[in-house]
Short mmCIF file of C-alpha atoms (C1' of nucleotides) in Angstrom, two decimals:
data_model
loop_
_atom_site.label_atom_id
_atom_site.label_comp_id
_atom_site.label_asym_id
_atom_site.label_seq_id
_atom_site.Cartn_x
_atom_site.Cartn_y
_atom_site.Cartn_z
CA UNK A 1 0.21 0.49 -0.08
CA UNK A 2 1.34 3.00 -0.98
CA UNK A 3 1.17 6.06 1.38
CA UNK A 4 -1.10 8.82 2.07
CA UNK A 5 1.51 11.51 2.06
CA UNK A 6 2.86 10.78 -1.40
CA UNK A 7 -0.93 10.35 -3.20
CA UNK A 8 -1.07 13.70 -1.52
CA UNK A 9 1.76 15.57 -3.03
CA UNK A 10 2.85 12.99 -5.66
CA UNK A 11 0.13 12.23 -7.26
CA UNK A 12 1.75 12.67 -10.89
CA UNK A 13 5.02 11.05 -10.48
CA UNK A 14 2.69 7.80 -9.43
CA UNK A 15 -0.16 7.72 -12.36
CA UNK A 16 3.21 8.28 -14.36
CA UNK A 17 5.53 5.42 -13.19
CA UNK A 18 2.58 3.43 -12.80
CA UNK A 19 1.74 3.79 -16.36
CA UNK A 20 5.41 1.15 -16.86
CA UNK A 21 3.12 -1.54 -15.26
CA UNK A 22 -0.10 -0.44 -17.94
CA UNK A 23 -2.03 0.58 -14.97
CA UNK A 24 -4.08 3.47 -15.82
CA UNK A 25 -4.40 5.03 -12.01
CA UNK A 26 -5.64 7.91 -12.68
CA UNK A 27 -9.21 7.44 -11.33
CA UNK A 28 -8.39 6.37 -8.63
CA UNK A 29 -5.67 8.94 -7.88
CA UNK A 30 -8.46 10.90 -8.46
CA UNK A 31 -10.52 10.16 -6.04
CA UNK A 32 -8.44 9.05 -3.99
CA UNK A 33 -7.12 13.16 -3.30
CA UNK A 34 -10.60 13.85 -2.94
CA UNK A 35 -11.74 11.25 -0.23
CA UNK A 36 -8.69 12.44 1.85
CA UNK A 37 -10.03 15.86 1.42
CA UNK A 38 -12.99 15.20 2.69
CA UNK A 39 -11.73 13.00 5.71
CA UNK A 40 -8.97 15.67 6.79
CA UNK A 41 -11.76 18.38 6.63
CA UNK A 42 -13.94 16.29 9.13
CA UNK A 43 -11.51 15.06 11.36
CA UNK A 44 -10.51 19.18 11.52
CA UNK A 45 -14.75 19.37 12.20
CA UNK A 46 -15.24 16.15 14.88
CA UNK A 47 -11.85 16.72 16.62
CA UNK A 48 -12.90 20.45 17.86
CA UNK A 49 -16.17 19.84 18.85
CA UNK A 50 -14.87 16.94 20.28
CA UNK A 51 -12.23 19.56 21.87
CA UNK A 52 -15.37 21.21 23.57
CA UNK A 53 -16.88 18.42 24.55
CA UNK A 54 -14.50 17.53 26.79
CA UNK A 55 -14.03 20.79 28.64
CA UNK A 56 -17.84 21.54 29.15
CA UNK A 57 -18.12 18.41 30.44
CA UNK A 58 -15.46 18.95 32.76
CA UNK A 59 -17.21 22.44 33.01
CA UNK A 60 -20.38 20.72 34.46
CA UNK A 61 -18.70 17.68 36.74
CA UNK A 62 -17.31 21.12 38.64
CA UNK A 63 -20.63 22.92 38.67
CA UNK A 64 -21.86 19.79 40.40
CA UNK A 65 -19.55 19.38 43.07
CA UNK A 66 -19.45 22.98 43.67
CA UNK A 67 -23.00 22.30 44.24
CA UNK A 68 -24.30 24.48 40.63
CA UNK A 69 -26.74 21.92 39.70
CA UNK A 70 -29.12 23.77 37.22
CA UNK A 71 -25.62 25.64 35.81
CA UNK A 72 -24.70 22.55 35.28
CA UNK A 73 -27.91 21.48 32.84
CA UNK A 74 -27.85 24.40 31.49
CA UNK A 75 -24.65 23.38 29.65
CA UNK A 76 -25.79 19.52 29.64
CA UNK A 77 -28.25 21.26 26.30
CA UNK A 78 -25.05 22.47 24.56
CA UNK A 79 -22.90 18.91 25.63
CA UNK A 80 -26.29 16.82 24.05
CA UNK A 81 -26.52 18.40 21.03
CA UNK A 82 -22.86 18.63 20.19
CA UNK A 83 -22.63 14.90 20.54
CA UNK A 84 -25.89 13.90 18.24
CA UNK A 85 -23.89 17.00 15.83
CA UNK A 86 -20.92 13.92 16.17
CA UNK A 87 -21.87 10.53 16.47
CA UNK A 88 -23.10 12.57 12.19
CA UNK A 89 -20.05 13.15 11.68
CA UNK A 90 -17.75 10.59 13.33
CA UNK A 91 -19.87 7.74 10.92
CA UNK A 92 -18.71 10.06 8.09
CA UNK A 93 -15.36 10.18 8.63
CA UNK A 94 -15.21 6.54 9.33
CA UNK A 95 -17.18 5.95 5.57
CA UNK A 96 -14.10 8.44 4.20
CA UNK A 97 -11.33 6.26 6.12
CA UNK A 98 -13.01 3.04 4.71
CA UNK A 99 -13.39 4.52 1.48
CA UNK A 100 -10.06 5.58 1.28
CA UNK A 101 -8.43 2.66 2.13
CA UNK A 102 -10.32 0.36 -0.26
CA UNK A 103 -9.28 3.01 -3.13
CA UNK A 104 -5.66 2.82 -1.55
CA UNK A 105 -4.83 -1.03 -1.49
CA UNK A 106 -6.16 -0.92 -5.24
CA UNK A 107 -3.09 1.07 -6.58
CA UNK A 108 0.02 -1.18 -6.79
CA UNK A 109 3.41 -0.81 -5.77
CA UNK A 110 5.49 1.75 -7.92
CA UNK A 111 8.27 0.11 -9.95
CA UNK A 112 11.57 1.38 -9.63
CA UNK A 113 12.51 3.99 -12.06
CA UNK A 114 15.35 1.46 -13.16
CA UNK A 115 12.20 -1.34 -14.06
CA UNK A 116 11.41 -1.20 -18.29
CA UNK A 117 8.18 -0.85 -19.73
CA UNK A 118 6.57 -4.42 -21.19
CA UNK A 119 3.04 -6.41 -21.22
CA UNK A 120 4.54 -9.98 -19.84
CA UNK A 121 7.75 -11.64 -19.17
CA UNK A 122 7.71 -12.01 -24.01
CA UNK A 123 9.77 -8.41 -22.75
CA UNK A 124 12.32 -8.94 -19.26
CA UNK A 125 15.27 -7.92 -19.92
CA UNK A 126 17.73 -10.92 -19.82
CA UNK A 127 21.17 -9.51 -16.56
CA UNK A 128 23.02 -12.80 -17.18
CA UNK A 129 23.27 -16.49 -18.26
CA UNK A 130 26.01 -18.72 -16.28
CA UNK A 131 26.93 -22.56 -16.43
CA UNK A 132 26.96 -24.41 -19.18
CA UNK A 133 24.66 -25.97 -20.84
CA UNK A 134 24.75 -30.53 -20.91
CA UNK A 135 24.28 -31.55 -24.53
CA UNK A 136 21.71 -34.04 -24.31
CA UNK A 137 21.83 -37.45 -27.01
CA UNK A 138 18.63 -36.98 -28.66
CA UNK A 139 16.48 -39.70 -26.29
CA UNK A 140 16.83 -38.35 -23.27
CA UNK A 141 13.73 -37.64 -21.45
CA UNK A 142 12.14 -35.41 -19.90
CA UNK A 143 11.50 -35.04 -15.62
CA UNK A 144 7.75 -36.72 -15.71
CA UNK A 145 9.27 -39.43 -17.77
CA UNK A 146 12.29 -40.25 -15.78
CA UNK A 147 10.68 -40.28 -12.67
CA UNK A 148 8.59 -43.13 -13.86
CA UNK A 149 11.62 -45.03 -14.64
CA UNK A 150 13.20 -44.94 -11.30
CA UNK A 151 9.68 -44.71 -9.50
CA UNK A 152 10.59 -41.95 -8.50
CA UNK A 153 8.28 -39.14 -7.67
CA UNK A 154 4.57 -41.16 -8.50
CA UNK A 155 1.63 -38.36 -9.60
CA UNK A 156 -0.24 -41.03 -10.89
CA UNK A 157 -0.77 -42.47 -6.28
CA UNK A 158 -0.60 -38.91 -5.40
CA UNK A 159 -3.86 -38.18 -8.08
CA UNK A 160 -5.29 -40.12 -6.12
CA UNK A 161 -4.73 -39.65 -2.72
CA UNK A 162 -5.06 -35.12 -3.50
CA UNK A 163 -6.09 -34.67 -7.55
CA UNK A 164 -3.51 -33.22 -9.57
CA UNK A 165 -1.08 -31.49 -8.98
CA UNK A 166 0.74 -33.56 -5.55
CA UNK A 167 3.39 -35.91 -6.15
CA UNK A 168 3.76 -38.64 -3.99
CA UNK A 169 8.06 -38.54 -3.78
CA UNK A 170 8.82 -41.48 -3.72
CA UNK A 171 12.49 -43.49 -2.53
CA UNK A 172 15.49 -41.55 -3.73
CA UNK A 173 13.72 -38.19 -4.92
CA UNK A 174 12.17 -38.44 -1.46
CA UNK A 175 14.90 -37.50 0.50
CA UNK A 176 17.15 -35.82 -2.04
CA UNK A 177 14.27 -32.91 -0.99
CA UNK A 178 15.01 -34.37 1.95
CA UNK A 179 19.17 -33.42 1.05
CA UNK A 180 18.00 -29.86 -1.11
CA UNK A 181 16.48 -28.46 2.27
CA UNK A 182 19.08 -29.27 4.88
CA UNK A 183 22.00 -27.89 2.46
CA UNK A 184 19.69 -24.86 1.29
CA UNK A 185 19.57 -23.60 4.67
CA UNK A 186 22.48 -24.89 5.51
CA UNK A 187 24.01 -22.22 3.46
CA UNK A 188 21.22 -19.58 4.60
CA UNK A 189 23.64 -19.47 8.81
CA UNK A 190 26.10 -18.71 7.31
CA UNK A 191 25.17 -16.87 5.19
CA UNK A 192 23.47 -14.43 8.19
CA UNK A 193 19.84 -16.01 7.99
CA UNK A 194 18.60 -16.46 11.09
CA UNK A 195 16.12 -19.93 10.78
CA UNK A 196 12.43 -20.52 11.58
CA UNK A 197 10.04 -22.84 11.10
CA UNK A 198 6.32 -21.18 10.72
CA UNK A 199 2.88 -21.62 10.80
CA UNK A 200 2.29 -23.47 7.04
CA UNK A 201 -1.70 -21.08 8.46
CA UNK A 202 -1.30 -17.64 8.68
CA UNK A 203 -4.94 -16.11 9.38
CA UNK A 204 -6.36 -12.75 6.96
CA UNK A 205 -4.64 -9.89 8.57
CA UNK A 206 -1.57 -11.79 7.78
CA UNK A 207 -2.21 -12.81 3.98
CA UNK A 208 -3.45 -8.78 4.23
CA UNK A 209 -0.03 -7.81 5.46
CA UNK A 210 2.33 -8.62 2.50
CA UNK A 211 -0.22 -7.84 0.03
CA UNK A 212 -1.90 -11.64 -1.47
CA UNK A 213 -5.23 -10.37 -0.24
CA UNK A 214 -7.28 -8.88 -1.33
CA UNK A 215 -5.20 -8.43 -5.04
CA UNK A 216 -4.52 -12.61 -5.14
CA UNK A 217 -8.08 -14.09 -3.37
CA UNK A 218 -8.88 -16.10 -5.00
CA UNK A 219 -5.06 -18.00 -4.91
CA UNK A 220 -4.92 -19.88 -1.72
CA UNK A 221 -6.14 -22.22 0.27
CA UNK A 222 -9.50 -20.61 2.28
CA UNK A 223 -10.34 -22.54 5.73
CA UNK A 224 -13.67 -20.62 5.73
CA UNK A 225 -14.53 -22.90 9.29
CA UNK A 226 -12.06 -20.60 10.45
CA UNK A 227 -11.41 -18.50 8.44
CA UNK A 228 -7.59 -18.82 7.24
CA UNK A 229 -5.19 -18.93 5.10
CA UNK A 230 -2.37 -22.21 3.67
CA UNK A 231 0.41 -20.09 3.47
CA UNK A 232 1.86 -19.70 -0.95
CA UNK A 233 5.44 -18.66 0.28
CA UNK A 234 6.61 -17.99 4.05
CA UNK A 235 7.67 -15.00 2.98
CA UNK A 236 4.37 -14.19 4.10
CA UNK A 237 4.96 -15.66 8.00
CA UNK A 238 8.33 -14.96 7.96
CA UNK A 239 7.46 -10.86 7.42
CA UNK A 240 3.98 -10.78 9.36
CA UNK A 241 6.52 -11.37 12.29
CA UNK A 242 7.54 -8.21 12.52
CA UNK A 243 4.29 -6.98 11.81
CA UNK A 244 3.14 -3.88 13.74
CA UNK A 245 6.86 -3.53 15.36
CA UNK A 246 8.95 -0.83 15.00
CA UNK A 247 13.18 -1.81 15.17
CA UNK A 248 15.53 -0.13 16.44
CA UNK A 249 19.03 1.37 13.29
CA UNK A 250 20.84 -2.22 15.51
CA UNK A 251 19.05 -4.46 15.01
CA UNK A 252 19.53 -4.01 11.28
CA UNK A 253 20.20 -6.35 9.09
CA UNK A 254 16.97 -8.05 10.29
CA UNK A 255 17.76 -11.23 8.36
CA UNK A 256 14.75 -14.85 8.91
CA UNK A 257 14.67 -17.68 6.31
CA UNK A 258 12.89 -20.81 6.57
CA UNK A 259 11.93 -23.73 5.05
CA UNK A 260 8.37 -24.13 3.63
CA UNK A 261 5.61 -26.45 2.11
CA UNK A 262 3.77 -23.60 -0.12
CA UNK A 263 -0.07 -24.00 -0.99
CA UNK A 264 -0.79 -22.57 -3.87
CA UNK A 265 -4.34 -22.93 -6.49
CA UNK A 266 -2.82 -21.84 -9.80
CA UNK A 267 -6.52 -21.83 -11.18
CA UNK A 268 -5.78 -21.21 -14.55
CA UNK A 269 -3.11 -22.88 -14.85
CA UNK A 270 -3.67 -25.70 -18.00
CA UNK A 271 -1.96 -27.14 -20.26
CA UNK A 272 2.55 -27.54 -20.54
CA UNK A 273 2.42 -25.51 -17.60
CA UNK A 274 1.98 -28.16 -15.34
CA UNK A 275 3.14 -31.18 -17.04
CA UNK A 276 5.61 -33.11 -13.98
CA UNK A 277 7.18 -30.83 -11.50
CA UNK A 278 6.93 -27.96 -13.41
CA UNK A 279 3.73 -26.72 -11.65
CA UNK A 280 2.09 -27.81 -9.03
CA UNK A 281 -0.13 -27.13 -5.81
CA UNK A 282 2.11 -28.12 -2.66
CA UNK A 283 5.22 -27.59 -3.60
CA UNK A 284 8.39 -26.72 -1.11
CA UNK A 285 10.54 -24.31 -1.08
CA UNK A 286 13.16 -22.59 1.35
CA UNK A 287 13.43 -18.32 1.99
CA UNK A 288 15.21 -15.82 2.58
CA UNK A 289 13.14 -12.91 3.60
CA UNK A 290 15.36 -9.72 4.55
CA UNK A 291 14.25 -5.95 6.69
CA UNK A 292 16.49 -2.85 5.96
CA UNK A 293 16.56 0.88 6.02
CA UNK A 294 15.48 2.25 3.03
CA UNK A 295 18.26 3.58 1.73
CA UNK A 296 19.61 -0.07 1.20
CA UNK A 297 17.41 -2.53 0.16
CA UNK A 298 18.65 -1.91 -3.31
CA UNK A 299 22.22 -2.92 -2.23
CA UNK A 300 20.94 -5.36 -0.17
CA UNK A 301 18.64 -6.84 -3.22
CA UNK A 302 21.96 -7.09 -4.92
CA UNK A 303 23.41 -9.07 -2.50
CA UNK A 304 19.85 -11.84 -1.61
CA UNK A 305 20.28 -11.41 -5.78
CA UNK A 306 24.32 -12.75 -5.92
CA UNK A 307 23.66 -15.51 -2.77
CA UNK A 308 20.78 -17.42 -4.89
CA UNK A 309 23.23 -17.32 -7.90
CA UNK A 310 25.71 -19.40 -5.57
CA UNK A 311 23.15 -21.37 -4.74
CA UNK A 312 22.27 -22.63 -8.94
CA UNK A 313 26.82 -22.33 -8.87
CA UNK A 314 27.07 -24.54 -6.44
CA UNK A 315 23.70 -26.84 -7.54
CA UNK A 316 25.61 -26.85 -11.54
CA UNK A 317 22.74 -26.45 -12.93
CA UNK A 318 22.68 -23.57 -15.92
CA UNK A 319 20.77 -20.09 -15.57
CA UNK A 320 19.72 -16.90 -15.81
CA UNK A 321 19.04 -13.56 -14.03
CA UNK A 322 15.95 -11.79 -15.47
CA UNK A 323 14.26 -8.36 -14.19
CA UNK A 324 10.97 -7.87 -13.92
CA UNK A 325 9.41 -5.48 -17.08
CA UNK A 326 6.36 -2.82 -15.74
CA UNK A 327 3.98 -5.56 -16.61
CA UNK A 328 5.10 -8.86 -15.53
CA UNK A 329 6.01 -7.14 -11.67
CA UNK A 330 4.27 -8.60 -8.67
CA UNK A 331 1.55 -6.15 -6.61
CA UNK A 332 3.26 -5.52 -4.49
CA UNK A 333 7.31 -5.37 -5.82
CA UNK A 334 8.76 -2.12 -7.24
CA UNK A 335 11.88 -5.02 -9.25
CA UNK A 336 12.23 -8.14 -8.84
CA UNK A 337 14.61 -10.70 -10.66
CA UNK A 338 13.95 -14.22 -11.81
CA UNK A 339 15.87 -16.51 -11.03
CA UNK A 340 15.59 -19.58 -13.57
CA UNK A 341 17.10 -22.38 -14.62
CA UNK A 342 17.90 -24.89 -17.99
CA UNK A 343 15.74 -27.89 -18.16
CA UNK A 344 17.34 -29.45 -21.10
CA UNK A 345 15.23 -32.16 -21.81
CA UNK A 346 12.05 -29.80 -21.76
CA UNK A 347 14.23 -27.28 -22.89
CA UNK A 348 12.70 -24.92 -21.06
CA UNK A 349 13.45 -21.92 -18.18
CA UNK A 350 11.91 -22.90 -15.26
CA UNK A 351 12.39 -19.82 -12.38
CA UNK A 352 13.00 -21.63 -8.93
CA UNK A 353 13.21 -18.35 -7.69
CA UNK A 354 11.74 -14.67 -6.94
CA UNK A 355 13.76 -11.37 -5.21
CA UNK A 356 11.71 -8.64 -4.58
CA UNK A 357 11.95 -5.68 -3.03
CA UNK A 358 9.05 -4.34 -2.04
CA UNK A 359 10.29 -1.11 -0.81
CA UNK A 360 7.69 0.97 1.91
CA UNK A 361 4.71 -1.19 0.02
CA UNK A 362 4.60 -4.77 2.86
CA UNK A 363 5.70 -2.38 5.40
CA UNK A 364 3.25 0.28 5.61
CA UNK A 365 0.43 -2.21 4.67
CA UNK A 366 1.42 -4.08 8.70
CA UNK A 367 3.06 -1.53 10.14
CA UNK A 368 6.85 -1.87 10.31
CA UNK A 369 8.86 0.77 11.06
CA UNK A 370 12.36 1.63 12.73
CA UNK A 371 13.70 4.53 14.50
CA UNK A 372 15.90 6.33 13.18
CA UNK A 373 19.21 8.37 14.35
CA UNK A 374 16.40 11.01 14.72
CA UNK A 375 14.28 8.74 16.86
CA UNK A 376 12.05 9.27 14.01
CA UNK A 377 9.54 6.75 13.03
CA UNK A 378 9.71 5.21 9.76
CA UNK A 379 8.76 2.91 7.12
CA UNK A 380 11.12 -0.76 7.19
CA UNK A 381 11.60 -2.07 3.53
CA UNK A 382 10.84 -5.35 3.06
CA UNK A 383 13.22 -8.27 0.35
CA UNK A 384 12.92 -11.44 0.02
CA UNK A 385 13.73 -14.31 -2.48
CA UNK A 386 13.23 -18.27 -2.67
CA UNK A 387 16.38 -19.70 -2.03
CA UNK A 388 14.80 -22.35 -3.66
CA UNK A 389 11.67 -23.93 -4.89
CA UNK A 390 12.76 -27.93 -5.29
CA UNK A 391 10.38 -29.76 -7.42
CA UNK A 392 12.04 -27.73 -10.51
CA UNK A 393 15.17 -27.39 -9.20
CA UNK A 394 14.88 -31.23 -9.40
CA UNK A 395 12.90 -31.31 -12.48
CA UNK A 396 16.41 -29.89 -14.10
CA UNK A 397 18.66 -31.82 -11.96
CA UNK A 398 16.46 -34.58 -13.26
CA UNK A 399 16.70 -33.66 -16.53
CA UNK A 400 20.24 -32.10 -16.80
CA UNK A 401 22.04 -34.51 -15.06
CA UNK A 402 20.34 -38.44 -17.13
CA UNK A 403 23.85 -40.19 -18.10
CA UNK A 404 22.78 -43.82 -19.27
CA UNK A 405 23.94 -45.06 -16.11
CA UNK A 406 21.30 -43.57 -13.34
CA UNK A 407 20.74 -39.61 -12.36
CA UNK A 408 23.67 -38.34 -11.01
CA UNK A 409 23.72 -35.90 -7.83
CA UNK A 410 25.99 -32.88 -7.33
CA UNK A 411 28.60 -32.82 -5.65
CA UNK A 412 27.51 -30.89 -2.69
CA UNK A 413 25.08 -32.74 -2.42
CA UNK A 414 26.12 -36.37 -1.45
CA UNK A 415 27.36 -34.85 2.60
CA UNK A 416 23.75 -34.85 2.39
CA UNK A 417 21.96 -37.52 0.41
CA UNK A 418 24.49 -40.32 1.66
CA UNK A 419 24.31 -41.10 -2.62
CA UNK A 420 26.15 -40.49 -5.81
CA UNK A 421 22.79 -42.03 -8.13
CA UNK A 422 19.59 -42.13 -9.31
CA UNK A 423 19.00 -45.45 -11.08
"C1'" G B 1 -15.16 -30.48 23.79
"C1'" G B 2 -17.11 -29.10 29.07
"C1'" A B 3 -15.64 -24.88 33.59
"C1'" G B 4 -14.00 -21.29 35.29
"C1'" A B 5 -10.74 -16.80 35.31
"C1'" G B 6 -8.37 -12.74 32.30
"C1'" A B 7 -6.93 -8.40 28.10
"C1'" U B 8 -4.27 -1.80 30.52
"C1'" G B 9 2.38 1.52 27.91
"C1'" G B 10 8.50 -2.41 25.79
"C1'" C B 11 7.41 -5.69 30.48
"C1'" A B 12 5.58 -5.88 35.42
"C1'" G B 13 1.96 -4.36 37.53
"C1'" A B 14 -2.04 -0.36 39.98
"C1'" G B 15 -6.65 2.19 38.65
"C1'" U B 16 -15.09 0.48 39.54
"C1'" G B 17 -17.53 6.90 36.31
"C1'" G B 18 -14.70 13.80 36.44
"C1'" U B 19 -7.78 17.78 34.70
"C1'" C B 20 -6.34 9.27 34.10
"C1'" G B 21 -3.05 8.68 28.14
"C1'" A B 22 -2.99 6.50 32.88
"C1'" U B 23 0.55 6.00 39.97
"C1'" U B 24 4.30 2.54 40.20
"C1'" G B 25 8.49 -0.90 39.69
"C1'" C B 26 11.95 -3.35 35.83
"C1'" G B 27 14.17 -2.43 31.10
"C1'" G B 28 15.24 1.98 27.47
"C1'" C B 29 17.86 6.59 27.20
"C1'" G B 30 19.89 11.88 29.03
"C1'" G B 31 23.60 13.18 32.98
"C1'" U B 32 25.72 14.02 37.98
"C1'" C B 33 29.23 10.44 41.20
"C1'" U B 34 33.88 7.47 38.72
"C1'" U B 35 40.27 6.34 35.94
"C1'" G B 36 36.63 3.05 33.55
"C1'" A B 37 32.63 0.72 34.41
"C1'" A B 38 28.75 -1.02 38.94
"C1'" A B 39 25.96 0.79 42.60
"C1'" A B 40 23.41 4.98 44.14
"C1'" C B 41 21.07 10.04 42.37
"C1'" C B 42 18.77 13.34 39.19
"C1'" G B 43 15.27 13.91 34.75
"C1'" U B 44 13.62 11.72 30.97
"C1'" U B 45 10.88 7.43 28.15
"C1'" G B 46 3.66 4.87 24.08
"C1'" A B 47 1.23 5.33 18.41
"C1'" G B 48 -1.97 7.67 15.52
"C1'" G B 49 -4.86 12.14 13.18
"C1'" U B 50 -5.24 17.08 12.26
"C1'" G B 51 -2.36 20.64 12.13
"C1'" U B 52 2.58 24.71 11.99
"C1'" A B 53 7.87 26.65 7.82
"C1'" A B 54 9.21 24.38 12.92
"C1'" C B 55 7.59 24.00 17.79
"C1'" A B 56 2.88 24.91 19.61
"C1'" G B 57 -1.93 23.84 20.19
"C1'" C B 58 -6.18 20.26 19.22
"C1'" C B 59 -8.34 15.74 18.74
"C1'" U B 60 -8.47 9.77 19.06
"C1'" C B 61 -5.73 5.04 20.80
"C1'" C B 62 -6.39 0.93 28.10
"C1'" G B 63 -8.21 -6.61 22.69
"C1'" G B 64 -12.21 -5.52 19.04
"C1'" G B 65 -17.17 -2.84 18.48
"C1'" G B 66 -21.68 -1.30 20.14
"C1'" G B 67 -24.33 0.49 24.23
"C1'" U B 68 -25.65 4.38 28.81
"C1'" U B 69 -23.60 8.92 30.64
"C1'" C B 70 -22.87 16.00 29.94
"C1'" G B 71 -18.34 13.02 31.48
"C1'" A B 72 -15.81 5.96 30.65
"C1'" A B 73 -9.96 2.46 31.44
"C1'" U B 74 -13.89 2.84 34.94
"C1'" C B 75 -20.71 0.78 33.98
"C1'" C B 76 -23.75 -2.57 30.22
"C1'" C B 77 -24.14 -6.20 25.47
"C1'" U B 78 -21.61 -8.67 21.80
"C1'" C B 79 -16.60 -10.82 19.13
"C1'" U B 80 -12.52 -12.24 20.58
"C1'" C B 81 -7.79 -14.63 22.53
"C1'" U B 82 -5.36 -15.55 26.09
"C1'" C B 83 -4.53 -18.50 30.64
"C1'" U B 84 -5.78 -22.71 34.24
"C1'" C B 85 -8.31 -27.15 35.31
"C1'" C B 86 -11.08 -30.89 33.44
"C1'" G B 87 -11.74 -34.62 28.49
"C1'" C B 88 -9.54 -36.76 24.12
"C1'" C B 89 -4.92 -36.56 21.80
"C1'" A B 90 0.00 -37.03 18.40
#
RNA sequence: GGAGAGAUGGCAGAGUGGUCGAUUGCGGCGGUCUUGAAAACCGUUGAGGUGUAACAGCCUCCGGGGGUUCGAAUCCCUCUCUCUCCGCCA
């Protein structure tokens, strides 16, 4: 959520910058400015009236004490009248506040000035490519066929137990997942991230705080009987640790990480995108989150991209980094880099991480603030990134490392898996 | 699931209708003392809105919502949550 002050004082800037997202903000911004003015006027009137009521009420108390009952009764007429006026004003004010918030939450975050316009992922800019794409023979199999061949991922049984998008991992791949999680968490801790184990189900306030609600309402699994949501990423519980918190300068940088299962309804997905492990309703992921001072957030974004790149290097997978264009940018993000590994048999780039700077957009929603050197309270900046999401990493590992004898496990994982090959 | 108790500032914990945004203690910050530190002593220490060039001023907030009253942290209703005991249970 953008800050009302910014909208009030810099409305043109907002309209211009949101164009990069193909978002026409003119109408909303105009309405916000209008309702904001009304809100402030109502607030002023109410405050003045309340001030009068308060001092009169105090006066009445004094008069009663000194036995001047009649004089008190006379003043009561005025306060009673004010009471009715104020009730009205109060209602108006509440309505203006609700209207203002309803409008404000419809504005997406302002893209960073270096974010380029564009309509879709096709307009994303490739920042770099690393690693070498292995030359596979024509008989190379996509991962879902390898999964069947080695009996390591059972889509049919997952289908029976739950439905599409809930695979059953077996044997060496089940262990490989555990190995990856441990490896990722160990690396995160080495890099200074504090490990958390978070609730997998969150309430409305948390889902709102990170921006899943109301924007991505239909994308989360909802438990109506308790009005709770299954997390689509541990970003939600991790970042909400700091909801309604005022940090001190010495607390920075806040770095935390969590492994969690993630649940996504993925309504509207279809076709080859959902084949095999490419897109699932349930998957595992290690997430990293940072809360930092505004002036440092872009430096930290770069640092996080570098960190995730290093992880993929260690897994010996070819990958590229793309910077999202305005049209592909998430609602809450100012800037996002995607990390994509190349899945050689599918001949596809698979997104395995998305690293974003939200600037103060989430912080404003969840009142995540810090006290600066002068004792002033400001919104902090939040960032997060996958480090990493497992299924597509596994898809790429299976495909890229297939040989006649089986699938080789990257050396760095062998201490965690206890085996070197899946065969 | 059944019964009971409670929700107040960073924490602990007073406050049952009239300068209570809130006594006090701890913690934090600043200072005195000290070579330095500790102790002791003194001072200071919530957030939001409105407003101002900046101060000031004014308003709101004692779990959420509603009500009674000229006036509510204090009374009433309601919701949520927490704790204790019992039951069940990984």
